[in-house]
XYZ file of C-alpha atoms in Angstrom:
124
model
C 88.222 86.647 77.364
C 86.869 85.279 74.106
C 89.085 84.953 71.036
C 88.128 84.636 67.397
C 90.288 83.201 64.647
C 89.203 83.656 61.036
C 91.171 81.552 58.581
C 90.931 82.299 54.877
C 92.855 79.618 53.038
C 92.188 81.033 49.595
C 89.564 80.195 47.016
C 88.960 76.677 45.796
C 88.681 73.230 47.294
C 90.658 72.371 50.407
C 91.520 69.002 51.868
C 90.589 67.998 55.393
C 94.331 68.078 56.133
C 94.241 71.877 55.907
C 91.339 71.904 58.348
C 93.358 69.690 60.701
C 96.343 72.062 60.451
C 94.112 74.949 61.549
C 92.673 73.044 64.503
C 96.097 71.858 65.643
C 97.538 75.382 65.393
C 94.848 76.771 67.680
C 95.244 73.908 70.172
C 99.061 74.063 70.172
C 99.057 77.812 70.806
C 97.196 77.393 74.128
C 95.067 80.451 73.484
C 97.802 82.747 72.174
C 96.281 84.011 68.953
C 99.558 85.322 67.536
C 101.235 81.951 68.091
C 98.291 80.177 66.438
C 98.579 82.311 63.315
C 102.369 81.881 63.269
C 101.819 78.108 63.234
C 99.635 78.555 60.163
C 102.114 80.937 58.515
C 104.908 78.403 59.024
C 102.999 75.485 57.469
C 103.329 75.034 53.709
C 99.813 73.543 53.515
C 98.100 76.836 54.301
C 97.754 79.819 52.009
C 99.550 82.228 54.327
C 103.133 83.074 55.223
C 105.559 80.418 53.982
C 102.772 78.520 52.208
C 101.259 81.458 50.349
C 100.289 81.103 46.739
C 102.732 82.787 44.404
C 101.993 85.943 42.454
C 102.045 85.872 38.652
C 105.657 87.010 38.987
C 106.500 83.930 41.066
C 106.872 85.690 44.431
C 105.180 85.342 47.797
C 103.305 88.461 48.907
C 101.524 88.226 52.242
C 98.949 90.159 54.187
C 98.056 89.900 57.867
C 95.768 91.816 60.192
C 95.252 91.926 63.940
C 92.429 93.576 65.862
C 91.618 93.605 69.554
C 88.651 94.859 71.500
C 91.076 95.626 74.332
C 92.062 99.206 73.561
C 90.170 99.074 70.255
C 93.368 98.665 68.254
C 94.018 97.437 64.727
C 97.141 96.792 62.707
C 97.815 95.277 59.310
C 100.560 94.668 56.783
C 100.257 93.959 53.084
C 102.362 93.114 50.054
C 105.222 91.834 52.219
C 107.653 89.255 50.872
C 110.516 89.177 53.364
C 108.631 88.676 56.639
C 108.474 85.091 57.898
C 105.527 85.890 60.183
C 103.536 88.915 58.996
C 101.103 88.506 61.912
C 103.858 89.542 64.344
C 104.244 92.852 62.545
C 100.487 93.432 62.272
C 100.145 92.825 66.027
C 103.025 95.194 66.785
C 101.449 97.908 64.615
C 98.250 97.475 66.651
C 100.109 97.458 69.969
C 101.823 100.756 69.159
C 98.361 102.319 68.735
C 97.751 101.927 72.462
C 101.073 103.568 73.392
C 100.406 107.043 72.044
C 98.525 110.149 73.047
C 94.989 109.688 71.738
C 95.246 113.081 69.998
C 97.428 111.442 67.351
C 96.745 108.520 65.062
C 99.625 106.328 63.958
C 99.412 104.413 60.679
C 97.387 101.235 61.082
C 98.262 99.628 57.739
C 101.817 99.291 56.438
C 102.632 97.838 53.025
C 105.531 96.637 50.929
C 109.101 97.722 51.545
C 107.984 100.284 54.142
C 106.359 97.551 56.235
C 109.448 95.355 55.968
C 111.755 98.236 56.962
C 109.471 99.119 59.902
C 109.599 95.502 61.119
C 113.382 95.286 60.743
C 113.866 98.429 62.867
C 111.881 96.677 65.602
C 113.838 93.431 65.419
C 111.314 91.314 63.534
């Protein structure tokens, strides 16, 4: 299987240290894409998760998305402030897509308080 990791560290100039963080996260995860993104979300030097730039109001608001060609699933979260690792929730949203009757379509994008409540009900 082939994996693809796209890292958007925000606009502007970035140091080579940020590049190193990305490479180390992928290597440390041993091919587990969710773990690689969690490493990035947990590092203050990246513009995601814990290290996200603040809004004008001084708060962190994160987005994360996960897509897989296996089962053709997609999941995303946006405008979340209380989730340590938004990628976990995005991946779970995608995973739930493959667990339903194909006659129905579950939400693929959850945002704000609703996304945080959804994650909490599932133990994240």
